[in-house]
Amino acid sequence: MLLDRAATLATKINTYQKLKNSAAEAEQFGTRAKQFESASQLMAGLRETLSALADAGVVVDFEPSDGLGYADKARTLREAIKEDPAKVNDPPFDIKHAFTDRLNGIASAGHKAASAAWRAYVDKRAAFGADDVLSALGQVPQFRVSVTKIRQIRGEVAGFGASLPPDPKAAIASLDSLLTQHEAAWSTLAASDIPTSVVAFIRAAANSDALLSAYTSEVQTWLESRNLLGAFRIKLR
């Protein structure tokens, strides 16, 4: 009787040990799966972002560090696991520190480069020049409506560079529309009781396209009479 109980207990202990070992292996497999899934999703997201920006004509200056080396590691690991699934728990290199952590780092650096490239693109499109001329124009009652519209558009344009858009092409189309509105607002900047030469000079100066020859005595007199001379600067090209 005692021997039977001992045999039964030994069987249960053996079964428990096997289940325990299986559970430990399953837990390790689960850990690896989470590591791979996280890195895979980040890399796929980066690839999608870079492709979308490139397709929209936005150049991103980014080259992953040792990208070919990590591709080789991925192939080596895939072949090792294919030959022996247990290799996932005894890999030929440190999966976390030498592989998945490095891939996560590449994805993070890539997204930072993409964000910087997008901001630079928007900043270049939104190079409206200094706001001092616009501020000066805002002091002239006849120009206030146009100035308000121009400021509103500039604020909306600046907002485009705050974060990466999910659809760069659509964002650029909206940006193009705003810039067209901005140009239209400048072209309608006029007042019936302000000399044409003054309006033309102010428009050109606001776009950094004013020639010194456009600064006539009429323009100077008008600006002086309204204390607006300090809003303008002469620069060599």
Short mmCIF file of C-alpha atoms in Angstrom, two decimals:
data_model
loop_
_atom_site.label_atom_id
_atom_site.label_comp_id
_atom_site.label_asym_id
_atom_site.label_seq_id
_atom_site.Cartn_x
_atom_site.Cartn_y
_atom_site.Cartn_z
CA MET A 1 0.00 0.00 0.00
CA LEU A 2 2.74 2.38 0.97
CA LEU A 3 4.72 1.51 -2.14
CA ASP A 4 1.67 2.21 -4.32
CA ARG A 5 1.22 5.60 -2.73
CA ALA A 6 4.90 6.38 -3.20
CA ALA A 7 4.71 5.40 -6.87
CA THR A 8 1.59 7.55 -7.36
CA LEU A 9 3.27 10.49 -5.64
CA ALA A 10 6.40 10.08 -7.76
CA THR A 11 4.25 10.10 -10.90
CA LYS A 12 2.46 13.26 -9.76
CA ILE A 13 5.76 14.95 -8.92
CA ASN A 14 7.17 14.00 -12.32
CA THR A 15 4.05 15.29 -14.06
CA TYR A 16 4.15 18.51 -12.04
CA GLN A 17 7.81 19.04 -12.91
CA LYS A 18 7.10 18.53 -16.60
CA LEU A 19 4.19 20.98 -16.46
CA LYS A 20 6.34 23.45 -14.56
CA ASN A 21 9.10 23.19 -17.15
CA SER A 22 6.57 23.53 -19.97
CA ALA A 23 5.05 26.59 -18.30
CA ALA A 24 8.50 28.15 -17.93
CA GLU A 25 9.27 27.49 -21.60
CA ALA A 26 5.88 28.90 -22.62
CA GLU A 27 6.53 32.01 -20.54
CA GLN A 28 9.90 32.47 -22.24
CA PHE A 29 8.27 32.03 -25.65
CA GLY A 30 5.67 34.62 -24.66
CA THR A 31 8.36 37.08 -23.60
CA ARG A 32 10.20 36.65 -26.89
CA ALA A 33 6.97 37.03 -28.83
CA LYS A 34 6.22 40.34 -27.11
CA GLN A 35 9.76 41.59 -27.78
CA PHE A 36 9.53 40.69 -31.46
CA GLU A 37 6.02 42.06 -31.84
CA SER A 38 6.91 45.43 -30.31
CA ALA A 39 10.04 45.84 -32.43
CA SER A 40 8.20 44.69 -35.54
CA GLN A 41 5.36 47.17 -35.06
CA LEU A 42 7.76 50.07 -34.45
CA MET A 43 9.84 49.26 -37.53
CA ALA A 44 6.73 48.80 -39.68
CA GLY A 45 5.40 52.14 -38.47
CA LEU A 46 8.70 53.86 -39.28
CA ARG A 47 8.78 52.34 -42.74
CA GLU A 48 5.22 53.51 -43.39
CA THR A 49 6.03 57.03 -42.18
CA LEU A 50 9.21 57.36 -44.26
CA SER A 51 7.49 55.98 -47.35
CA ALA A 52 4.55 58.38 -46.98
CA LEU A 53 6.86 61.38 -46.61
CA ALA A 54 9.00 60.32 -49.56
CA ASP A 55 5.88 59.81 -51.67
CA ALA A 56 4.80 63.36 -50.76
CA GLY A 57 8.18 64.77 -51.77
CA VAL A 58 9.52 65.40 -48.27
CA VAL A 59 13.15 64.27 -47.99
CA VAL A 60 14.16 62.68 -44.68
CA ASP A 61 17.89 62.51 -43.99
CA PHE A 62 18.01 59.24 -42.08
CA GLU A 63 20.26 56.23 -42.36
CA PRO A 64 19.76 53.48 -39.73
CA SER A 65 22.90 52.58 -37.84
CA ASP A 66 24.18 49.17 -38.98
CA GLY A 67 20.85 48.35 -40.62
CA LEU A 68 22.39 45.56 -42.69
CA GLY A 69 23.94 44.04 -39.57
CA TYR A 70 20.58 43.80 -37.82
CA ALA A 71 19.03 42.34 -40.95
CA ASP A 72 21.70 39.63 -40.84
CA LYS A 73 20.94 39.00 -37.16
CA ALA A 74 17.25 38.60 -37.99
CA ARG A 75 18.04 36.06 -40.71
CA THR A 76 20.42 34.17 -38.41
CA LEU A 77 17.82 34.02 -35.66
CA ARG A 78 15.06 32.96 -38.04
CA GLU A 79 17.13 30.10 -39.44
CA ALA A 80 18.20 28.97 -35.95
CA ILE A 81 14.60 28.86 -34.68
CA LYS A 82 13.45 27.18 -37.87
CA GLU A 83 15.98 24.41 -37.28
CA ASP A 84 15.31 24.17 -33.52
CA PRO A 85 12.41 26.17 -31.95
CA ALA A 86 14.10 25.85 -28.55
CA LYS A 87 16.78 28.23 -29.85
CA VAL A 88 14.39 31.08 -29.12
CA ASN A 89 15.38 30.56 -25.48
CA ASP A 90 19.03 29.94 -26.28
CA PRO A 91 19.70 32.37 -29.16
CA PRO A 92 23.10 32.90 -30.83
CA PHE A 93 23.15 36.47 -29.40
CA ASP A 94 21.43 38.54 -26.71
CA ILE A 95 18.02 39.16 -28.26
CA LYS A 96 17.01 42.04 -26.01
CA HIS A 97 20.20 44.07 -25.70
CA ALA A 98 21.81 43.21 -29.03
CA PHE A 99 18.70 43.08 -31.20
CA THR A 100 15.22 44.26 -30.14
CA ASP A 101 16.48 47.19 -28.04
CA ARG A 102 18.64 48.30 -30.97
CA LEU A 103 15.70 48.06 -33.37
CA ASN A 104 13.56 50.11 -30.99
CA GLY A 105 16.32 52.70 -30.90
CA ILE A 106 16.46 52.85 -34.69
CA ALA A 107 12.69 53.31 -34.86
CA SER A 108 12.83 56.14 -32.31
CA ALA A 109 15.67 57.90 -34.15
CA GLY A 110 13.86 57.48 -37.47
CA HIS A 111 10.68 59.08 -36.18
CA LYS A 112 12.68 62.00 -34.75
CA ALA A 113 14.37 62.51 -38.12
CA ALA A 114 11.00 62.32 -39.89
CA SER A 115 9.48 64.90 -37.52
CA ALA A 116 12.46 67.22 -38.02
CA ALA A 117 12.23 66.88 -41.81
CA TRP A 118 8.51 67.67 -41.77
CA ARG A 119 9.04 70.73 -39.55
CA ALA A 120 11.80 71.94 -41.86
CA TYR A 121 9.53 71.48 -44.87
CA VAL A 122 6.71 73.47 -43.28
CA ASP A 123 9.11 76.18 -42.04
CA LYS A 124 10.47 76.59 -45.55
CA ARG A 125 6.98 76.89 -47.01
CA ALA A 126 6.03 79.30 -44.23
CA ALA A 127 9.02 81.64 -44.65
CA PHE A 128 6.91 84.79 -44.58
CA GLY A 129 9.64 87.06 -43.26
CA ALA A 130 9.64 89.21 -40.15
CA ASP A 131 6.34 90.24 -38.59
CA ASP A 132 7.44 93.84 -38.00
CA VAL A 133 6.02 95.04 -41.31
CA LEU A 134 2.76 93.22 -40.62
CA SER A 135 2.63 94.76 -37.15
CA ALA A 136 3.14 98.19 -38.68
CA LEU A 137 0.36 97.62 -41.17
CA GLY A 138 -1.95 96.58 -38.35
CA GLN A 139 -1.72 100.14 -37.03
CA VAL A 140 -3.30 101.48 -40.20
CA PRO A 141 -7.11 101.20 -39.91
CA GLN A 142 -7.56 100.54 -43.63
CA PHE A 143 -5.30 97.50 -43.46
CA ARG A 144 -6.54 95.86 -40.26
CA VAL A 145 -8.99 93.42 -41.85
CA SER A 146 -6.37 92.15 -44.30
CA VAL A 147 -3.70 92.00 -41.59
CA THR A 148 -6.00 89.97 -39.32
CA LYS A 149 -6.66 87.51 -42.15
CA ILE A 150 -2.96 87.22 -42.93
CA ARG A 151 -2.10 86.58 -39.28
CA GLN A 152 -4.80 83.91 -39.04
CA ILE A 153 -3.45 82.11 -42.09
CA ARG A 154 0.14 82.31 -40.82
CA GLY A 155 -0.93 80.79 -37.52
CA GLU A 156 -2.67 77.90 -39.28
CA VAL A 157 0.36 77.29 -41.50
CA ALA A 158 2.71 77.26 -38.50
CA GLY A 159 0.47 74.66 -36.84
CA PHE A 160 1.19 72.19 -39.62
CA GLY A 161 4.75 71.70 -38.40
CA ALA A 162 3.75 70.82 -34.84
CA SER A 163 3.46 67.08 -35.52
CA LEU A 164 3.77 64.51 -38.27
CA PRO A 165 0.54 64.24 -40.28
CA PRO A 166 -0.99 60.79 -40.82
CA ASP A 167 -1.35 61.66 -44.51
CA PRO A 168 1.48 63.95 -45.70
CA LYS A 169 0.01 64.38 -49.19
CA ALA A 170 -3.32 65.57 -47.82
CA ALA A 171 -1.53 67.86 -45.35
CA ILE A 172 0.53 69.40 -48.15
CA ALA A 173 -2.62 69.95 -50.22
CA SER A 174 -4.17 71.83 -47.27
CA LEU A 175 -0.93 73.74 -46.81
CA ASP A 176 -0.93 74.73 -50.49
CA SER A 177 -4.48 76.01 -50.12
CA LEU A 178 -3.56 78.16 -47.12
CA LEU A 179 -0.55 79.60 -48.91
CA THR A 180 -2.76 80.50 -51.86
CA GLN A 181 -5.12 82.27 -49.47
CA HIS A 182 -2.13 84.06 -47.92
CA GLU A 183 -0.98 85.31 -51.31
CA ALA A 184 -4.53 86.41 -52.14
CA ALA A 185 -4.77 88.32 -48.85
CA TRP A 186 -1.58 90.18 -49.68
CA SER A 187 -2.76 90.97 -53.19
CA THR A 188 -5.97 92.51 -51.88
CA LEU A 189 -4.09 94.69 -49.39
CA ALA A 190 -5.08 98.17 -50.53
CA ALA A 191 -6.87 101.32 -49.47
CA SER A 192 -8.48 103.97 -51.63
CA ASP A 193 -7.01 106.87 -49.66
CA ILE A 194 -3.45 105.50 -49.55
CA PRO A 195 -1.12 106.25 -52.50
CA THR A 196 -0.58 103.32 -54.86
CA SER A 197 3.20 103.67 -54.53
CA VAL A 198 2.92 103.21 -50.76
CA VAL A 199 0.74 100.11 -51.05
CA ALA A 200 3.09 98.60 -53.65
CA PHE A 201 6.15 99.31 -51.50
CA ILE A 202 4.60 97.83 -48.37
CA ARG A 203 3.53 94.64 -50.19
CA ALA A 204 6.99 94.20 -51.68
CA ALA A 205 8.74 94.93 -48.37
CA ALA A 206 6.61 92.39 -46.56
CA ASN A 207 7.80 89.73 -49.02
CA SER A 208 11.44 90.98 -48.90
CA ASP A 209 11.13 91.97 -52.57
CA ALA A 210 11.15 95.75 -52.25
CA LEU A 211 13.73 97.59 -54.36
CA LEU A 212 15.45 100.69 -53.04
CA SER A 213 14.17 102.54 -56.10
CA ALA A 214 10.61 101.91 -54.85
CA TYR A 215 11.36 103.93 -51.73
CA THR A 216 10.28 107.25 -53.20
CA SER A 217 9.81 110.56 -51.43
CA GLU A 218 6.07 109.95 -51.47
CA VAL A 219 6.53 106.62 -49.69
CA GLN A 220 8.93 108.15 -47.17
CA THR A 221 6.59 111.05 -46.38
CA TRP A 222 3.62 108.74 -45.88
CA LEU A 223 5.56 106.39 -43.57
CA GLU A 224 7.06 109.24 -41.57
CA SER A 225 3.67 110.84 -41.03
CA ARG A 226 2.47 107.63 -39.38
CA ASN A 227 5.66 106.82 -37.45
CA LEU A 228 6.13 103.63 -39.47
CA LEU A 229 9.71 104.13 -40.69
CA GLY A 230 11.06 102.03 -37.81
CA ALA A 231 9.26 98.94 -39.14
CA PHE A 232 11.44 98.78 -42.26
CA ARG A 233 15.09 97.78 -42.71
CA ILE A 234 17.42 97.86 -45.69
CA LYS A 235 19.32 94.63 -46.38
CA LEU A 236 21.80 93.63 -49.07
CA ARG A 237 21.03 90.46 -51.01
#
